[in-house]
Short mmCIF file of C-alpha atoms in Angstrom, two decimals:
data_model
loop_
_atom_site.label_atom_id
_atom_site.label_comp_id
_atom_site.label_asym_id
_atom_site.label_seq_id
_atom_site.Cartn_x
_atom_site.Cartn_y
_atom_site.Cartn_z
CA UNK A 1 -10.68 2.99 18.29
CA UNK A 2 -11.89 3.38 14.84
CA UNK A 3 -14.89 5.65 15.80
CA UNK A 4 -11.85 8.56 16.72
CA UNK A 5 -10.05 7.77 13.25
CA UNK A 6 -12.31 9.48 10.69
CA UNK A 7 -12.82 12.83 12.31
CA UNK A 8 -11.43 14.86 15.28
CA UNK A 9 -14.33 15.20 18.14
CA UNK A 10 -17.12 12.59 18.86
CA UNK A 11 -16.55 13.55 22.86
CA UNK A 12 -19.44 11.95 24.07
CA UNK A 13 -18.43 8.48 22.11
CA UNK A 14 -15.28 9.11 24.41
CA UNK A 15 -17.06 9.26 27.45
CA UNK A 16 -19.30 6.56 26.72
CA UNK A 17 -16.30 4.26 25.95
CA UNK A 18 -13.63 5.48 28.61
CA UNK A 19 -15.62 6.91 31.72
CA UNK A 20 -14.83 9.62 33.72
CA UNK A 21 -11.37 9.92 35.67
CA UNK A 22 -12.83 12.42 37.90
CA UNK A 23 -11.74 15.72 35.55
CA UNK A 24 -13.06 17.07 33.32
CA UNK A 25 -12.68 15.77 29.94
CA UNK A 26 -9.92 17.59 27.77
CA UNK A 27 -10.65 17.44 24.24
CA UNK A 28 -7.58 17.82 21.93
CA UNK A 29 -8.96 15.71 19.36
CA UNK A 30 -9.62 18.92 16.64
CA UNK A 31 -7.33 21.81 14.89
CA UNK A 32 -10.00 24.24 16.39
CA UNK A 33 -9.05 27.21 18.28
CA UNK A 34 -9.54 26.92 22.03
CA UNK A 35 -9.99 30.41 22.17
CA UNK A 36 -12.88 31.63 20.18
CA UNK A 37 -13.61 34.73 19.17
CA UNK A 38 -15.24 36.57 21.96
CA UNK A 39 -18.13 38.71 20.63
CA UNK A 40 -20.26 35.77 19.22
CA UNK A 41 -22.60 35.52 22.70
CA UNK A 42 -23.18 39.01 23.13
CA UNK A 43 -24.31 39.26 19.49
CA UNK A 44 -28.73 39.67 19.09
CA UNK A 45 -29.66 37.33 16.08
CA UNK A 46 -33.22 37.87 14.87
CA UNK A 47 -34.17 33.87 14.68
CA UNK A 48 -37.49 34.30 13.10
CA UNK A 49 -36.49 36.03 10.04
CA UNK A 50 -34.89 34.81 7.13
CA UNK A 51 -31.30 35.15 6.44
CA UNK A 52 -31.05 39.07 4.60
CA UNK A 53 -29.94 39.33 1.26
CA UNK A 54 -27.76 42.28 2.12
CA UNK A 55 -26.41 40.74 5.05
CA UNK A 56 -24.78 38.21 2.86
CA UNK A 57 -23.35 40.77 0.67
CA UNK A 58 -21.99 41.90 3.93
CA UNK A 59 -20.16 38.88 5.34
CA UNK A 60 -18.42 37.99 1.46
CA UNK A 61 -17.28 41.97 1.56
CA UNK A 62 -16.08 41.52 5.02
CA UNK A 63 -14.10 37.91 3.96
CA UNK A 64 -13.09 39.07 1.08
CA UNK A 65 -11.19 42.00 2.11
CA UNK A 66 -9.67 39.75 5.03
CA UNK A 67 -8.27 36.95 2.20
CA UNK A 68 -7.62 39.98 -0.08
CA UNK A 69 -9.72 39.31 -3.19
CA UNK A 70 -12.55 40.70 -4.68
CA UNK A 71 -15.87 39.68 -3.25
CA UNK A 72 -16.90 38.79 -7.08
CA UNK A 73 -14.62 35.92 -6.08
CA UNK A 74 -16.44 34.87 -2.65
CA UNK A 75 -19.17 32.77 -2.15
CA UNK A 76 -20.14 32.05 1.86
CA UNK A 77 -20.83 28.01 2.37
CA UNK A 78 -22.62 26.10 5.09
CA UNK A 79 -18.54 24.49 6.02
CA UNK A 80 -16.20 23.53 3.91
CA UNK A 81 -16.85 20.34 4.19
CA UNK A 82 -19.94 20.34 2.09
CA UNK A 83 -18.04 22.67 -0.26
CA UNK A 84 -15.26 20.36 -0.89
CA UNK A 85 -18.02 17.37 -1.72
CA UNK A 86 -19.91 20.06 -3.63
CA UNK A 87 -16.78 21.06 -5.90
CA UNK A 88 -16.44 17.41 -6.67
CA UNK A 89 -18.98 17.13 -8.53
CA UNK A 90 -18.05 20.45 -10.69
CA UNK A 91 -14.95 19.29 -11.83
CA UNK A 92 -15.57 16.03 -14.10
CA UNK A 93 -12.16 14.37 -15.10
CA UNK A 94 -9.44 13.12 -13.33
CA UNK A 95 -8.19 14.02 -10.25
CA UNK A 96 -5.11 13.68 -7.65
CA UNK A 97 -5.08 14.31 -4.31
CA UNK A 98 -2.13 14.76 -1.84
CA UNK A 99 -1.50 12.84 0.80
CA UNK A 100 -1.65 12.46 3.71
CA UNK A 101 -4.62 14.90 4.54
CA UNK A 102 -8.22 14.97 5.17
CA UNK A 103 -10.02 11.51 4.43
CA UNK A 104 -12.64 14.03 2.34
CA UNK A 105 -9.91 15.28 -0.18
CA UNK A 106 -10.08 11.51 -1.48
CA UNK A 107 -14.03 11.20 -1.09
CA UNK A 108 -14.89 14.60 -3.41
CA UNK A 109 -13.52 13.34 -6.72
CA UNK A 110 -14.75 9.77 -6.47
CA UNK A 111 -11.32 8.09 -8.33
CA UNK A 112 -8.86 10.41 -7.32
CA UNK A 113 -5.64 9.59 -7.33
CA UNK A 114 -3.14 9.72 -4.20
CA UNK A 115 -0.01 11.66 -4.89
CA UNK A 116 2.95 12.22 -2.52
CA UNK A 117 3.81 16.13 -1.93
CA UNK A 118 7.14 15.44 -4.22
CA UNK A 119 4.82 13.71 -6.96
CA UNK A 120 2.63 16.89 -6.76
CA UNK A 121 4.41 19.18 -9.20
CA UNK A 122 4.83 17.08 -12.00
CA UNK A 123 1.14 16.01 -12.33
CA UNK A 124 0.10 18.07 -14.77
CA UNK A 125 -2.81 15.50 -16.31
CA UNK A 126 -5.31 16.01 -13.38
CA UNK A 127 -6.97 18.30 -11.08
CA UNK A 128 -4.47 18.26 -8.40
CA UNK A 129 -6.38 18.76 -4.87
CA UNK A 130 -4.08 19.82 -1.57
CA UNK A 131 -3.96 21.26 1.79
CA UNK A 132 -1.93 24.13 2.98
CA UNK A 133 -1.27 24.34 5.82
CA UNK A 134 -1.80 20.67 6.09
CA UNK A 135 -3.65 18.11 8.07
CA UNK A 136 -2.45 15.87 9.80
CA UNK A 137 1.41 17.37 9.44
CA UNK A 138 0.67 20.78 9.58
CA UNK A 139 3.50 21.04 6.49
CA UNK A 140 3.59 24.58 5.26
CA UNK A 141 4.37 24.52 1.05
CA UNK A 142 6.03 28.10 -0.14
CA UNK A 143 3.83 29.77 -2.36
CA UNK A 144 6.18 29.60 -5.17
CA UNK A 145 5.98 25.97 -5.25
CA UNK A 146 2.28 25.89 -6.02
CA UNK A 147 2.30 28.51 -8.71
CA UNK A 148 4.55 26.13 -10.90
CA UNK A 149 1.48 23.65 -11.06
CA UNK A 150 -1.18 26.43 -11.60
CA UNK A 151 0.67 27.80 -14.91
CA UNK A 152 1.05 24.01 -15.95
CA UNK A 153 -2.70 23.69 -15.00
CA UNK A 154 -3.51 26.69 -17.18
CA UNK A 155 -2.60 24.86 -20.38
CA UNK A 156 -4.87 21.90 -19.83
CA UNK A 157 -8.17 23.26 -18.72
CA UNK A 158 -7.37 21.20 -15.03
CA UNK A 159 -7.61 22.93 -11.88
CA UNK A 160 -5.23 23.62 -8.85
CA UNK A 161 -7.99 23.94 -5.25
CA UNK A 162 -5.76 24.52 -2.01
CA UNK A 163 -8.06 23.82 1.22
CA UNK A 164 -6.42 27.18 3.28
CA UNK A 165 -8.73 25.66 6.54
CA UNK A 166 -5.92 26.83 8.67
CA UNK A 167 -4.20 29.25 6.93
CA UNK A 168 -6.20 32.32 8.74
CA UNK A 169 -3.03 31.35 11.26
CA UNK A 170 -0.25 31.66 8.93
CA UNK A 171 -1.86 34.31 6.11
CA UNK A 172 1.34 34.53 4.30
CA UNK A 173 1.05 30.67 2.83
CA UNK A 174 -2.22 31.80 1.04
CA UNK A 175 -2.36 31.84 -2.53
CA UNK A 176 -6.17 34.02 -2.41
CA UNK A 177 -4.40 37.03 -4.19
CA UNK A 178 -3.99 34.94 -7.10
CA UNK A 179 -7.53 34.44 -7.73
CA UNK A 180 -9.23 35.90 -10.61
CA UNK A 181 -10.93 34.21 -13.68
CA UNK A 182 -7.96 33.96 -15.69
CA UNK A 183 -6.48 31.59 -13.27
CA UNK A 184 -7.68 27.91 -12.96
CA UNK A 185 -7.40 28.16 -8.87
CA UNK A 186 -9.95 27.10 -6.38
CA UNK A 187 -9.59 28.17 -2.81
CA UNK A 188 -11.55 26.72 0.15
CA UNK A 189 -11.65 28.80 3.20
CA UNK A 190 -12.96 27.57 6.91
CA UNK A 191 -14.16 30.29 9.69
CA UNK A 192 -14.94 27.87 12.20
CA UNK A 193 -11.09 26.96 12.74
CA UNK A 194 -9.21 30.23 13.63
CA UNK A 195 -12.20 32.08 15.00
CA UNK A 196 -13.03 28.82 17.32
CA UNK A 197 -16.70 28.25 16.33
CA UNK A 198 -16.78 25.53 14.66
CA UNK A 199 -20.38 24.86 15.47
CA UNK A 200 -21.52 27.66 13.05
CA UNK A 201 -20.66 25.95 10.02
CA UNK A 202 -19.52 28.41 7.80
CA UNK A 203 -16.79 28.48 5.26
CA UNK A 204 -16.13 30.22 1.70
CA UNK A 205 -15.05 28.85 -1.87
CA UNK A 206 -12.68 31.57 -3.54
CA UNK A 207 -12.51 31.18 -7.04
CA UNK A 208 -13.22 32.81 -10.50
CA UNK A 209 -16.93 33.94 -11.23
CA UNK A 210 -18.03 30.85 -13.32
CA UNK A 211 -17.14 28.45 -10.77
CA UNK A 212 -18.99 31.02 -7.86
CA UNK A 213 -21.75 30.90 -10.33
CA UNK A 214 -22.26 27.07 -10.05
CA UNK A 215 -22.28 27.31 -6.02
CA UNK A 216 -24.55 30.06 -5.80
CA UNK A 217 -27.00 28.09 -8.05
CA UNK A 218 -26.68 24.75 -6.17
CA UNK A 219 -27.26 26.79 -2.49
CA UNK A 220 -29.69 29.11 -2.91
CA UNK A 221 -30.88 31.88 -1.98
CA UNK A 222 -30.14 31.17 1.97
CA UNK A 223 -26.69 29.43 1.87
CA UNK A 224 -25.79 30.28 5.63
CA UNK A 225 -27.75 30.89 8.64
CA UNK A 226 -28.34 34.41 9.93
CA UNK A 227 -26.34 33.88 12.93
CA UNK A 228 -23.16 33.00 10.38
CA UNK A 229 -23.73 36.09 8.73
CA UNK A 230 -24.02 38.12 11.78
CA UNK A 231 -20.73 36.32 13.70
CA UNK A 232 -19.01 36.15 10.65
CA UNK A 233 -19.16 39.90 9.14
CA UNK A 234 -18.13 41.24 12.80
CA UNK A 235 -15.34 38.50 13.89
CA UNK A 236 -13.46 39.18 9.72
CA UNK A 237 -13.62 43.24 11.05
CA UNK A 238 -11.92 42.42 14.33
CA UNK A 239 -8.40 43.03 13.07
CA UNK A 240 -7.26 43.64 16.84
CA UNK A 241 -8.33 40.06 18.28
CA UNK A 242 -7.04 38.69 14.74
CA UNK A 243 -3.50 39.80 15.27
CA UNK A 244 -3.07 39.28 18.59
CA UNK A 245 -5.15 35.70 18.38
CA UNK A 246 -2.18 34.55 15.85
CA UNK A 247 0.90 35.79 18.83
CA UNK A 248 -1.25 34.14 21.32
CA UNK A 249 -1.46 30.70 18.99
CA UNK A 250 1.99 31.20 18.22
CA UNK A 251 3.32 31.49 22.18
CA UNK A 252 0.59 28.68 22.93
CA UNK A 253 2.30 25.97 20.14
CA UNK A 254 5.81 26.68 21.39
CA UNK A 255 4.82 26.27 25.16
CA UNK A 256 3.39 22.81 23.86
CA UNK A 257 6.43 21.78 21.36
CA UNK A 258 8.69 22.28 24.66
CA UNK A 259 6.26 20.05 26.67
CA UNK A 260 6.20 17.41 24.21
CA UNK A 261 9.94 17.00 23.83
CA UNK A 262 10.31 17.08 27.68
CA UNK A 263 8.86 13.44 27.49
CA UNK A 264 11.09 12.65 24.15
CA UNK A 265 8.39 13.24 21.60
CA UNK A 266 9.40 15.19 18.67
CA UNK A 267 6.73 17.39 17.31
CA UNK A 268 5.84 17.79 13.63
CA UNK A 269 3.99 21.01 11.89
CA UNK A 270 4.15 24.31 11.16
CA UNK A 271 0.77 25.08 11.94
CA UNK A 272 0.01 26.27 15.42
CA UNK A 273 -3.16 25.32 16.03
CA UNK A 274 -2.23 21.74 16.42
CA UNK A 275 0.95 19.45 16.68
CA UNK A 276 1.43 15.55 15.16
CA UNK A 277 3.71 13.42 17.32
CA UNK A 278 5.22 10.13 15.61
CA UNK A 279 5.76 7.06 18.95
CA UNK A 280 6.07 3.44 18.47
CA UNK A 281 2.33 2.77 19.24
CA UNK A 282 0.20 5.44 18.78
CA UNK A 283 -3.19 3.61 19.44
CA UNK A 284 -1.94 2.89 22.97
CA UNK A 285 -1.10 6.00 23.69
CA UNK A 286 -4.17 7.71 22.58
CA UNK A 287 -6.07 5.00 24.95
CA UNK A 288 -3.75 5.96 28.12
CA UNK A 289 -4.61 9.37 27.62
CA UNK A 290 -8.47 8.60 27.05
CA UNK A 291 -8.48 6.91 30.50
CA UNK A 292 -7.26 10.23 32.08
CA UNK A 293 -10.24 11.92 29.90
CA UNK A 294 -7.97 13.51 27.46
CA UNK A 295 -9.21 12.91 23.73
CA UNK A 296 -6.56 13.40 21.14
CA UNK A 297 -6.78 12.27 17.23
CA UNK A 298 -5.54 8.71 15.82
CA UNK A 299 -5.25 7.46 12.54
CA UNK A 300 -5.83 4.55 10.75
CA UNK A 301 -3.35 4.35 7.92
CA UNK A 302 -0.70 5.01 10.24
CA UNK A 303 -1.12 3.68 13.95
CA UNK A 304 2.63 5.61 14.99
CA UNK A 305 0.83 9.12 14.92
CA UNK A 306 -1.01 10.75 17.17
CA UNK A 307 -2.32 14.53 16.97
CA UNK A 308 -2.70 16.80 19.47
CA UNK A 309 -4.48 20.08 19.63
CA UNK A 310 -3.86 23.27 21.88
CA UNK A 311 -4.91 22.85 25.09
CA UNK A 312 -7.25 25.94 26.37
CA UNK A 313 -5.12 27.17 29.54
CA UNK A 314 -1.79 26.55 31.62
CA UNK A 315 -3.84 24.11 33.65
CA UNK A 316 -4.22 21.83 30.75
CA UNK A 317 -0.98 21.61 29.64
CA UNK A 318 0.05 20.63 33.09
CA UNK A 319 -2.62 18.22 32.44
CA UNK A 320 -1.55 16.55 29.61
CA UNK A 321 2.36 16.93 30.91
CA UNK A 322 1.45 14.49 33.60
CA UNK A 323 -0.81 12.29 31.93
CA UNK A 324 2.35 11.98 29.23
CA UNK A 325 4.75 11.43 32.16
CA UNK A 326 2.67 8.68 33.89
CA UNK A 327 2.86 6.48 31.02
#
């Protein structure tokens, strides 16, 4: 099971290991919308040319007035993935990290430190690394309590960076208004996620202009593919499928939090896109539900949880209703 424990995904893994039940498989394994954002197939991308100059200017312009900061602040990355492990190796000293959250958060820094969310606001002799919303939990933290750590930060020349991979869901937990170079605050932002395209591989560091400096040195002078810039720039304008993408999310996580409870299992997170349930054997569960070709997300550390994404359509929640009821 440990091959489902790292990252969401790896469907074909799944197959290979659990067969076919005779549906199709039902993969619930990721935070990624089911619904993405409709335009990208009817979209012409010139494949032979190089990714435009302008075109980039574009897409930060367009992403920055969708976070609502200054596109001085913006810098477009191939995922935030490989921005995270890039940042790490900006930012020499030491480092804490909160957990849980995303196995990478305590890769980047190399010794960073674990902290619990209630350790968080007291560390003041670190760069302090989080998630909000956050993965696995989907725990929202107010606004106001990150801003006491960023004035502490201020002081020592450490640095507050909030991975905001799902906050395009839940806008008002972003802290991207604060950015500016008087602040030490680093923001990572995914597109992939909210706009369901994960595939594309884009993402954006916010953050004052020396540390958008560094980035744009270390990528180059094609950071994202001309497709990204294309998708991107036209989905961040689409303020009508944004707002009524976040209802539909919002309807779609309730219908599911009534589902799960139906069968006794308590939901955790704020975050629509996905849900954490807590049972006594998590691993078991995730391998009933494999065996009926619906892939959800495990984890290691703790073998009790078990997260669940959205399913795509009333006909797989029934799906996973009855796969939960048979046991």
């Amino acid at each position: 099971m440990s091959e489902w424990t790292y990252h969401g995904g790896r469907l074909s893994e799944a197959k290979a290991r659990f067969g076919e039940s005779g549906e199709p498989w039902l993969d619930l394994s990721t935070g990624i919308n089911p619904h993405a954002w409709p335009g990208a197939s009817a979209m012409s991308i010139d494949w032979q040319a190089l990714p435009d100059v302008q075109a980039l200017a574009d897409l930060e312009c367009a992403a920055a007035d969708y976070f609502g900061v200054d596109s001085a602040y913006v810098c477009a990355v191939p995922g935030t993935e490989i921005g995270l492990r890039l940042l790490g190796d900006m930012l020499p000293g030491a480092a804490a990290h909160v957990v849980p959250s995303y196995r990478t958060h305590a890769e980047m820094f190399g010794q960073s430190r674990p902290v619990s969310i209630n350790e968080f606001a007291g560390c003041s002799e670190a760069t302090l690394l989080l998630a909000n919303p956050n993965n696995p939990d989907g725990r929202i933290t107010p606004r106001a309590n990150l801003l006491t750590p960023l004035d502490r930060l201020q002081e020592g020349a450490r640095w507050l960076v909030i991975d905001e991979a799902f906050a395009d869901v839940l806008p008002e937990a972003s802290l991207a208004d604060h950015i500016d170079d008087t602040r030490q605050l680093i923001i990572m932002r995914s597109f992939g996620k909210f706009f369901g395209l994960a595939g594309l591989r884009l993402g954006f560091v916010l953050g004052p202009r020396k540390i958008i400096g560094q980035f744009r040195e270390r990528l180059g002078s094609w950071p994202v593919s001309s497709a990204a810039l294309a998708i991107g720039r036209a989905a961040y304008r689409d303020n009508e499928w944004i707002g009524g993408m976040r209802s539909r999310l919002r309807d779609e996580a309730a219908a599911l939090d009534i589902m799960l409870k139906g069968h006794g299992l308590m939901p955790i997170g704020d975050c629509p896109l996905f849900r954490l349930i807590e049972t006594d054997n998590g691993g078991a569960l995730f391998e009933r539900l494999a065996r009926r070709s619906i892939l959800t997300r495990p984890f290691a550390d703790n073998p009790r949880w078990l997260r669940l994404g959205l399913p795509a359509d009333e006909r797989g929640l029934v799906r996973l209703d009855r796969a939960l009821a048979l046991g």
